Structure formats: C-alpha cells, structure tokens
Coordinates of C-alpha atoms in Angstrom, one line a residue:
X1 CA 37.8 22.6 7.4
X2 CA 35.2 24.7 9.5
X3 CA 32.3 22.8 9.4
X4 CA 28.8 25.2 11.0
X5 CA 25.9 22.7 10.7
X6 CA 22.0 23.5 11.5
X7 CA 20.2 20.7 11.9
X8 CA 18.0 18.8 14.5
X9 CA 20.5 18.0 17.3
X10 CA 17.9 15.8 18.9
X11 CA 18.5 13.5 15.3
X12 CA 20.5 10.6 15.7
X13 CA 21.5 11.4 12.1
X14 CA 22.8 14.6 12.9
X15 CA 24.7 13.3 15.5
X16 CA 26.3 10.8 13.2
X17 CA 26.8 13.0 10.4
X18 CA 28.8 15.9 12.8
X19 CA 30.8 13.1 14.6
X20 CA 31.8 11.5 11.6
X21 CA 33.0 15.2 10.3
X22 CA 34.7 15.3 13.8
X23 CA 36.3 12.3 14.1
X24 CA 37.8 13.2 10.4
X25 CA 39.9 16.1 12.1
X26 CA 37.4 18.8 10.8
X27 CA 36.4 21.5 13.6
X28 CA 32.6 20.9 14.2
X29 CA 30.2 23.2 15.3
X30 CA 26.6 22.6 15.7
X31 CA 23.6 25.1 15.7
X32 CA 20.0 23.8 16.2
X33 CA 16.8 24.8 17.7
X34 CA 16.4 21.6 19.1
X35 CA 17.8 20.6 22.2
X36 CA 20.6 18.3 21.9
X37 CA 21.1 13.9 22.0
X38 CA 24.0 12.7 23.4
X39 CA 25.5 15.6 20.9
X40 CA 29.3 15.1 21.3
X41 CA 30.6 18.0 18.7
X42 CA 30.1 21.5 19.8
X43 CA 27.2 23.1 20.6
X44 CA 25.2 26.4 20.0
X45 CA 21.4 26.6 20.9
X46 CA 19.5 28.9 18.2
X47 CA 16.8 30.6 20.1
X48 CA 12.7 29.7 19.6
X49 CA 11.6 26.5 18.9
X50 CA 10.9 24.2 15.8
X51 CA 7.9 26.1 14.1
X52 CA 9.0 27.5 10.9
X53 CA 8.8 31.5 12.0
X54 CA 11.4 31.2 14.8
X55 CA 13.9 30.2 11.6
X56 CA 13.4 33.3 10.7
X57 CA 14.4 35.0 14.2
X58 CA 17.6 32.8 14.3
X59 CA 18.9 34.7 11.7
X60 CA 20.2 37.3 13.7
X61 CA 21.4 35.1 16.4
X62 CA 23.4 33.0 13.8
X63 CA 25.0 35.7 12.0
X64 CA 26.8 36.5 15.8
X65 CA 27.6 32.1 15.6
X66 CA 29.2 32.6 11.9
X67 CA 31.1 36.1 13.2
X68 CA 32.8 34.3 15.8
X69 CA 33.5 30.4 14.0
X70 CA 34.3 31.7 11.0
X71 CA 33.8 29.0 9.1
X72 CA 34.7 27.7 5.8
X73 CA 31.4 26.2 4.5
X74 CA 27.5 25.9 6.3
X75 CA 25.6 22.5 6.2
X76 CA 22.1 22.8 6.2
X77 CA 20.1 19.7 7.0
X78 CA 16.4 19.7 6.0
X79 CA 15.6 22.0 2.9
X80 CA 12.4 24.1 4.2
X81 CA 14.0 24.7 7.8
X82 CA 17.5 25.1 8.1
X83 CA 18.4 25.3 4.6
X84 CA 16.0 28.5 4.7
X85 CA 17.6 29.6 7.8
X86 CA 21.0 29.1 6.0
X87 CA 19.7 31.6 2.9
X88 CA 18.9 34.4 5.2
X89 CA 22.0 34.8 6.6
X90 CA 23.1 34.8 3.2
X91 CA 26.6 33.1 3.8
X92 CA 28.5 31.1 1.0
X93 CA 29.1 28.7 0.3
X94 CA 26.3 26.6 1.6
X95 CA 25.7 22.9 1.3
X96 CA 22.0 22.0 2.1
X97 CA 20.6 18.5 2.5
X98 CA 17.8 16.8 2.1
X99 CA 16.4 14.2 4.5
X100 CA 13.5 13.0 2.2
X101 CA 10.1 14.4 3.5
X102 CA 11.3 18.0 3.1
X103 CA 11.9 17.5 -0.7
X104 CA 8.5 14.6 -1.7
X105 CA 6.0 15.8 0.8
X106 CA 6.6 19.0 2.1
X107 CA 6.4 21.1 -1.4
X108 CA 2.6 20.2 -2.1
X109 CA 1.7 21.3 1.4
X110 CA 1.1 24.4 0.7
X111 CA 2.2 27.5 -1.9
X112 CA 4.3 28.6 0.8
X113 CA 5.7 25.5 2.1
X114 CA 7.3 25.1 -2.1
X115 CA 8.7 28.5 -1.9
X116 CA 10.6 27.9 1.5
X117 CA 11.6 25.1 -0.3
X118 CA 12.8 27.1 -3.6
X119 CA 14.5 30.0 -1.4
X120 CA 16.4 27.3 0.3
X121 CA 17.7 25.8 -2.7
X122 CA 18.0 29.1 -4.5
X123 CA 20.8 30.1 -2.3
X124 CA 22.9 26.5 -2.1
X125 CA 26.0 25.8 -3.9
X126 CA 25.7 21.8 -3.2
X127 CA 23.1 19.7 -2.4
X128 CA 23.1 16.6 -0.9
X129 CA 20.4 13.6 -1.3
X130 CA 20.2 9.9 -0.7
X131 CA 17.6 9.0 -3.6
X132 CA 16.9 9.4 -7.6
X133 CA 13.8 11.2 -6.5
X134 CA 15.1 13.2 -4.8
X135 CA 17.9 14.6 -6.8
X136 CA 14.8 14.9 -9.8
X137 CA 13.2 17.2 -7.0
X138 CA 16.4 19.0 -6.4
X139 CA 16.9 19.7 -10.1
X140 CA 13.4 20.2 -10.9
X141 CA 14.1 23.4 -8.3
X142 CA 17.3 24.9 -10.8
X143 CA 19.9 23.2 -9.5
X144 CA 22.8 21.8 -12.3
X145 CA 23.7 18.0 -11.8
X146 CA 26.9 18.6 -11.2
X147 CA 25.8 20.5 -7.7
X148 CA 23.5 17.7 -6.5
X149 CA 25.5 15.1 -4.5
X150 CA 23.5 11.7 -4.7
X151 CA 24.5 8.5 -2.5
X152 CA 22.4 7.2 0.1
X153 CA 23.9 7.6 4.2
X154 CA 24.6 3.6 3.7
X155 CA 25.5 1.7 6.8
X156 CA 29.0 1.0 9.0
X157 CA 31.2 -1.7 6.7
X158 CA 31.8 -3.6 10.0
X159 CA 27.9 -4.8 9.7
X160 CA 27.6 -6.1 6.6
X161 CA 27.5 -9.4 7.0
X162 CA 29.8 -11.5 5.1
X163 CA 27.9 -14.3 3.7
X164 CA 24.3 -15.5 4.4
X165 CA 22.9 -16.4 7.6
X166 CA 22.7 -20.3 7.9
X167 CA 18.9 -20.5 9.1
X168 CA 16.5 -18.6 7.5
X169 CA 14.2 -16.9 10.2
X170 CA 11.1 -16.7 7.7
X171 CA 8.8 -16.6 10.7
X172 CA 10.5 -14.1 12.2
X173 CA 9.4 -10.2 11.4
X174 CA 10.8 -6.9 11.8
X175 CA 9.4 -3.4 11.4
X176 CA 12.1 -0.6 12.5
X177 CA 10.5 2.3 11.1
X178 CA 9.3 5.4 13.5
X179 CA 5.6 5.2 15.1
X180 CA 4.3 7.5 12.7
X181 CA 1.5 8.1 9.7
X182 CA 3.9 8.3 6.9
X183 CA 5.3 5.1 8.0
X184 CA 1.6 3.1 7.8
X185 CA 2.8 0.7 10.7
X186 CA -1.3 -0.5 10.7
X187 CA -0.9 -2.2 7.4
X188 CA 2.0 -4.1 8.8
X189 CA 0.1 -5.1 12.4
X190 CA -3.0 -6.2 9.7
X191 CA -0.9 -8.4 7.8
X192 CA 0.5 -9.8 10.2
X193 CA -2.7 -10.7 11.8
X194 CA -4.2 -12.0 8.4
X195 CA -0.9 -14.2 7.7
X196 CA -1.3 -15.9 10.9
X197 CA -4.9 -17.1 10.3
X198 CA -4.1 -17.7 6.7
X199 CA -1.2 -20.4 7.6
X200 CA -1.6 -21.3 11.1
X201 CA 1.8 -20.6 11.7
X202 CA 3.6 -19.4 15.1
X203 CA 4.7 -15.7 14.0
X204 CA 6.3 -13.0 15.5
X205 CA 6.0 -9.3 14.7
X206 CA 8.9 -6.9 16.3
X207 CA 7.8 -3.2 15.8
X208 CA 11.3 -1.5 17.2
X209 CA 10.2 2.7 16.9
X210 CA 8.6 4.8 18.6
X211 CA 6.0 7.6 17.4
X212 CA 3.0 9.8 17.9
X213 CA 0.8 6.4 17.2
X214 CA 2.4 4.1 19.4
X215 CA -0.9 4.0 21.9
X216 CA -3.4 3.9 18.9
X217 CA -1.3 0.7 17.3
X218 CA -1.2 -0.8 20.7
X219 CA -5.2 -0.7 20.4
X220 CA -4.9 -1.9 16.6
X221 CA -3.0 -5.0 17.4
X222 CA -5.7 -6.2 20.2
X223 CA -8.7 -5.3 19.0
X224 CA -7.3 -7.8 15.9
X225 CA -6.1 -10.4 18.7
X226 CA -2.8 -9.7 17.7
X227 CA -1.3 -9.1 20.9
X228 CA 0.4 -12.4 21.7
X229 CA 2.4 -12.5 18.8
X230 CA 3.3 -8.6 18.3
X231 CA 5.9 -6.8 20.0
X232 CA 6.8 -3.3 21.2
X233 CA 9.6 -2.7 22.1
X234 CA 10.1 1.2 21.4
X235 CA 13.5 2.9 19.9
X236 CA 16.7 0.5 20.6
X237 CA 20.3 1.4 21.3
X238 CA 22.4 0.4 18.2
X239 CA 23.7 -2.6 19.5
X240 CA 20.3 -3.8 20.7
X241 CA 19.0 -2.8 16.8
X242 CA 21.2 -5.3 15.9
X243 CA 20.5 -8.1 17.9
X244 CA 16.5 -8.1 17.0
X245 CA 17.5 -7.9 13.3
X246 CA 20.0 -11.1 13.7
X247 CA 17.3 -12.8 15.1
X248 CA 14.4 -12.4 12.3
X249 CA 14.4 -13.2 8.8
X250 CA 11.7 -11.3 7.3
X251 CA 12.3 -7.0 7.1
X252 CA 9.2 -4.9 7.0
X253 CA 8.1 -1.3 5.7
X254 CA 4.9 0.1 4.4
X255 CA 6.1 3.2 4.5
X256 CA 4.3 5.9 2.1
X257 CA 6.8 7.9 1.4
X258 CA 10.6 7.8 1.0
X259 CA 14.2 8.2 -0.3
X260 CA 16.7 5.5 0.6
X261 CA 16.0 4.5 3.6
X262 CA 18.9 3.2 6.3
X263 CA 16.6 0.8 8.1
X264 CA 16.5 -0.9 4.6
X265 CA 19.7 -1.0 4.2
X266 CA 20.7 -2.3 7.7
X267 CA 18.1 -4.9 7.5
X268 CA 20.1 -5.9 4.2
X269 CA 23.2 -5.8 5.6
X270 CA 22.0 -8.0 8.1
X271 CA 20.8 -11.1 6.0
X272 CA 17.0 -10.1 6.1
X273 CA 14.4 -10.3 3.3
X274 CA 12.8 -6.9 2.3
X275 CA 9.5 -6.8 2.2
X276 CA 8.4 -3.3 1.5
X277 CA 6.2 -0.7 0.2
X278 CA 6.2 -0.6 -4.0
X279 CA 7.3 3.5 -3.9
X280 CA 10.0 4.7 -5.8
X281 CA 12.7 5.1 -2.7
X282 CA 12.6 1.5 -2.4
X283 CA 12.6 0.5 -6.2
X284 CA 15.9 1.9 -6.2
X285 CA 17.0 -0.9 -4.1
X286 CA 14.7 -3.6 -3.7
X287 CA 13.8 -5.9 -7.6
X288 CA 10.4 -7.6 -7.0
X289 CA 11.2 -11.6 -6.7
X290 CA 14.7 -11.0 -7.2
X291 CA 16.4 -9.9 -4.2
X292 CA 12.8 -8.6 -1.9
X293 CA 10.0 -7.9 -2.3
X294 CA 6.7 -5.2 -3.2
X295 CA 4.0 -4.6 -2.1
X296 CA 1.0 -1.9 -3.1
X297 CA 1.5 1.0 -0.6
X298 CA -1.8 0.5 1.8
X299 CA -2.5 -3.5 0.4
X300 CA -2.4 -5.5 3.9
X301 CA -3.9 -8.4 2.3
X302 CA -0.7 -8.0 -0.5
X303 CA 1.6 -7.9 2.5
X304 CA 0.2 -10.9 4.5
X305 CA 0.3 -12.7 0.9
X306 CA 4.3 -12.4 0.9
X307 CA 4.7 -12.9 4.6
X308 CA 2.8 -16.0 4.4
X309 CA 5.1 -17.2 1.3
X310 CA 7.9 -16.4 2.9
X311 CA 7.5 -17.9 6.3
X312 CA 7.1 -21.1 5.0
X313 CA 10.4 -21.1 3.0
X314 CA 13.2 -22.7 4.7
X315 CA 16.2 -20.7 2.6
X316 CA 16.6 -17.3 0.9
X317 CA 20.6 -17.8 0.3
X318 CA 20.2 -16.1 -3.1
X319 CA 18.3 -13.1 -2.2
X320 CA 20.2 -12.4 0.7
X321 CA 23.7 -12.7 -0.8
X322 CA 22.5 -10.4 -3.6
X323 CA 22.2 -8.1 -1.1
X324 CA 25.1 -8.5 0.5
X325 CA 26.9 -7.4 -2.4
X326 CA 24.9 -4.6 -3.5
X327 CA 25.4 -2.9 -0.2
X328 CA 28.8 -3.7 0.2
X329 CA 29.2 -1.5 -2.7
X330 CA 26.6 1.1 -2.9
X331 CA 25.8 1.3 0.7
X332 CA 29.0 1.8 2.5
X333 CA 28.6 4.8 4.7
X334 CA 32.7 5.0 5.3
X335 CA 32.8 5.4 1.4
X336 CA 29.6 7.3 0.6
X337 CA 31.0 10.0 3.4
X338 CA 34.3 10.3 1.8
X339 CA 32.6 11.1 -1.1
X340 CA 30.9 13.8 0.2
X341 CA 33.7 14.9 2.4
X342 CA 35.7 15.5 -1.3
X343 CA 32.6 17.7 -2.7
X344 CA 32.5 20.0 0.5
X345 CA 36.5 20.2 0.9
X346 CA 36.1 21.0 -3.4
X347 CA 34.1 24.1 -2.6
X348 CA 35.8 25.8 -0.6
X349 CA 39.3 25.9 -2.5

C-alpha cells in the first residue's frame, strides 16, 4: 500500500504511527507543515506554517505530492487541519484521525472552527479515534459506525509488565503529561504540596513534560515551598520515560480534557496507580476504588486526599494486576495497529 500522510512531523506520534506503517512493508510518505523529528519515513515539506489559512494554500502544493506518489489511500491526522487540507484536494479515499482536542475542544471554539471540523469529516471514508467520546463526536458529525475505527494507540507489548511490582512506591509520584493549560499541571503541584503537610511524609513529585507553562509552574511550586520535593525534568527519551515510571508508584493527570490517553496507559503498564482527572476519557479506563482512582477535574484538595491515602499503603497488588490484564488486552499497540492496518488495506480493494 501507498500510504501519503499529513500530519505534525514534529509529533512523536506521527513519527510512530508512519514508522510502524513503514516497518510493515507499506511505502510511506509524509507531508506536513511542520518541520520534521527524527522523521525516518519520507519526507515532503507543505509550504506556510501551522495557522489554519496556509492549509488552505497547501492544497495546490499537495495535489503536485499526490500526482507524483500516487498513492492508494491519504491519512489525515488532526480533523480541523489536515483532515481539511485532505478534503480540498478532494482525493479518495481518505482516512482522517482524530487526536482528541480537534474533536472535544476545538468544535465549540468558534462557528467556524465546527465547520472545518464538519468539511473535514464530510469528505472521509474512515475515521480513526482512541475514545467513546470521541467516536460519539465523530458520529454526531454523519459518519455510520461502521466507518469510525475505535481503539486507543495502546502501548509496545514488550512493556507491559508481567506481574506486579514487589514494592509499592506509594510515595513516589509521576505527572507525564505536556506543560500546558489543558493539562492543569497546578492542581497536581497543589496537591502535592497540601499532601505533604497533611501527612508529614517525605514525597516526591516528577513532572516529566515540557510546555508553554513550564516557567510559571516553576514559580507555582516555590512560592508553595514546594521546591525541594518537586522535580523538573522536561520531555524524556523513551527509555529514560521508563525508568522514572519504574521508580514511582503513584501516576498523575488532572488533565481537563481527553480521549484515551497513552501516558495512562504506559503508567498502567508499568505497575503504577492512576490517579486522575474524573472526565470521561479516563472513565473508560480507570473504575474509581477499583483499579485507580478519580478525582473532580480542578479539586487539588480531592487530589492531595488520594495521594495522602495512597502513600501510606504499603501494597496495591490488586489494582495493579487488574491493570495489567486490561491493557494486555485492550491496549496492545502491535494489535490495535493491525487492526487498523486491515480497515485501511479494506478500502482500497
């Protein structure tokens, strides 16, 4: 198969979503406004940058991209951008995905943001998604269920750990989530701050993203005296993602808004408790008391609650093997991409 897919090449998803493709024996090609990261599939730079009118002057240029690849089906990764981009060229068929923010937030921006949104979709034959919110937002836009693909990225089999950790880290926190508003890293530094004075306990916070708000969290966690027990350490490798999460027990997100997200699932994978924001991304995953927990989006006081709870336990075999096994099999991203492999392969025969 001739794969031609627009997306951000500076994502590390896009670069794991081509290469898997790639490294299946399908010929690649990537177009993107963005300058590519450590891209390793074919390259074509779109001209203009990421605002949303220079999608619309790419269309020319990528007509001349699909003359020469010829290819057998677009992908078109992020619904108001490059799946728009993808309907003005009009090709078919098309497969446009959804990362999440471009379906739940970026709609009820504005009357013009929802009808990028509708064109986009108007025009796909398949549509992939990694939540139940999301497909309902995909559907709620005119597409059958039988065109919406829904399974979540998942994680590499080879990391999901075989049985629960020994030791239970409970003192030991992790946030991995990107420096930025929707992911309301503040509420974390907060409770982290109010759970030390509420138990007296050594605890350590590891904040491993980077973001717009990195300098104004830095402020955050002194002004609260925080600083001792909170650390930075900006965007890691994959391996060094790893070896924080082996070494906490306790997983943290208060994001506000979401589909599934793969820093959940990693931090399952890896043995940690969940501790995250009550939104409906993460209540497909995560059952309150039975194998994470919720918290109100916002509640710090809620969060430091749970943190204090937890890092006072000395086990949390049960929870963690549950989820084990539930990402073993609903979070395998070797099956999950197979999957979808067999839908795009499907429509162009």
């Amino acid at each position: 198969m001739r794969l031609l897919v627009l997306s951000d090449a500076s994502s590390l998803h896009t670069k794991r979503w081509t290469e898997w493709f790639s490294n299946r024996g399908h010929q690649v090609l990537l177009a993107s406004l963005e300058k590519p990261n450590e891209i390793t599939v074919p390259f074509r730079k779109l001209p203009g940058d990421s605002g949303w009118q220079s999608y619309l002057a790419a269309a020319r240029p990528l007509r001349g991209i699909i003359k020469e690849f010829r290819p057998h089906l677009i992908n078109a990764h992020y619904v108001p951008s490059y799946g728009l981009l993808a309907r003005l060229v009009g090709f078919r068929p098309l497969a446009v995905s959804a990362w999440g923010s471009d379906l739940l937030v970026s709609p009820q921006k504005s009357p013009l943001h929802r009808l990028r949104v509708k064109l986009a979709l108007a025009g796909a034959d398949l549509a992939t998604c990694d939540g139940d919110n999301l497909k309902r937002r995909i559907m709620g836009f005119g597409l059958s269920n039988d065109r919406v693909i829904n399974l979540p990225l998942g994680v590499e089999h080879s990391l999901i750990l075989k049985k629960a950790p020994h030791v239970f880290r409970g003192g030991n926190i992790i946030s991995t989530r990107s420096l930025e508003p929707v992911y309301n890293v503040d509420t974390i530094i907060r409770a982290i701050s109010a759970a030390v004075k509420k138990t007296g306990r050594t605890l350590s916070l590891t904040i491993a993203g980077d973001g717009r708000l990195r300098d104004s969290l830095r402020d955050l966690s002194q002004r609260l005296g925080a600083e001792g027990y909170i650390r930075f350490t900006g965007r890691l490798r994959p391996d060094q993602l790893i070896a924080e999460l082996d070494r906490c027990g306790i997983y943290v997100s208060a994001s506000l808004s979401d589909s599934t997200s793969v820093s959940l699932l990693e931090a399952m994978a890896r043995g940690l408790v969940p501790v995250v924001s009550d939104i409906p991304g993460n209540r497909e995953w995560i059952e309150d008391g039975i194998n994470g927990y919720l918290f109100p989006p916002r509640d710090h006081g809620a969060l430091a609650d749970i943190i204090a709870k937890l890092s006072g336990a000395t086990e949390c075999k049960e929870m963690v093997e549950r989820n084990l096994s539930l990402i073993s099999h609903r979070g395998s991203w070797q099956k999950n991409m197979e999957v979808i492999e067999g839908f795009f392969l499907k429509s162009i025969s």
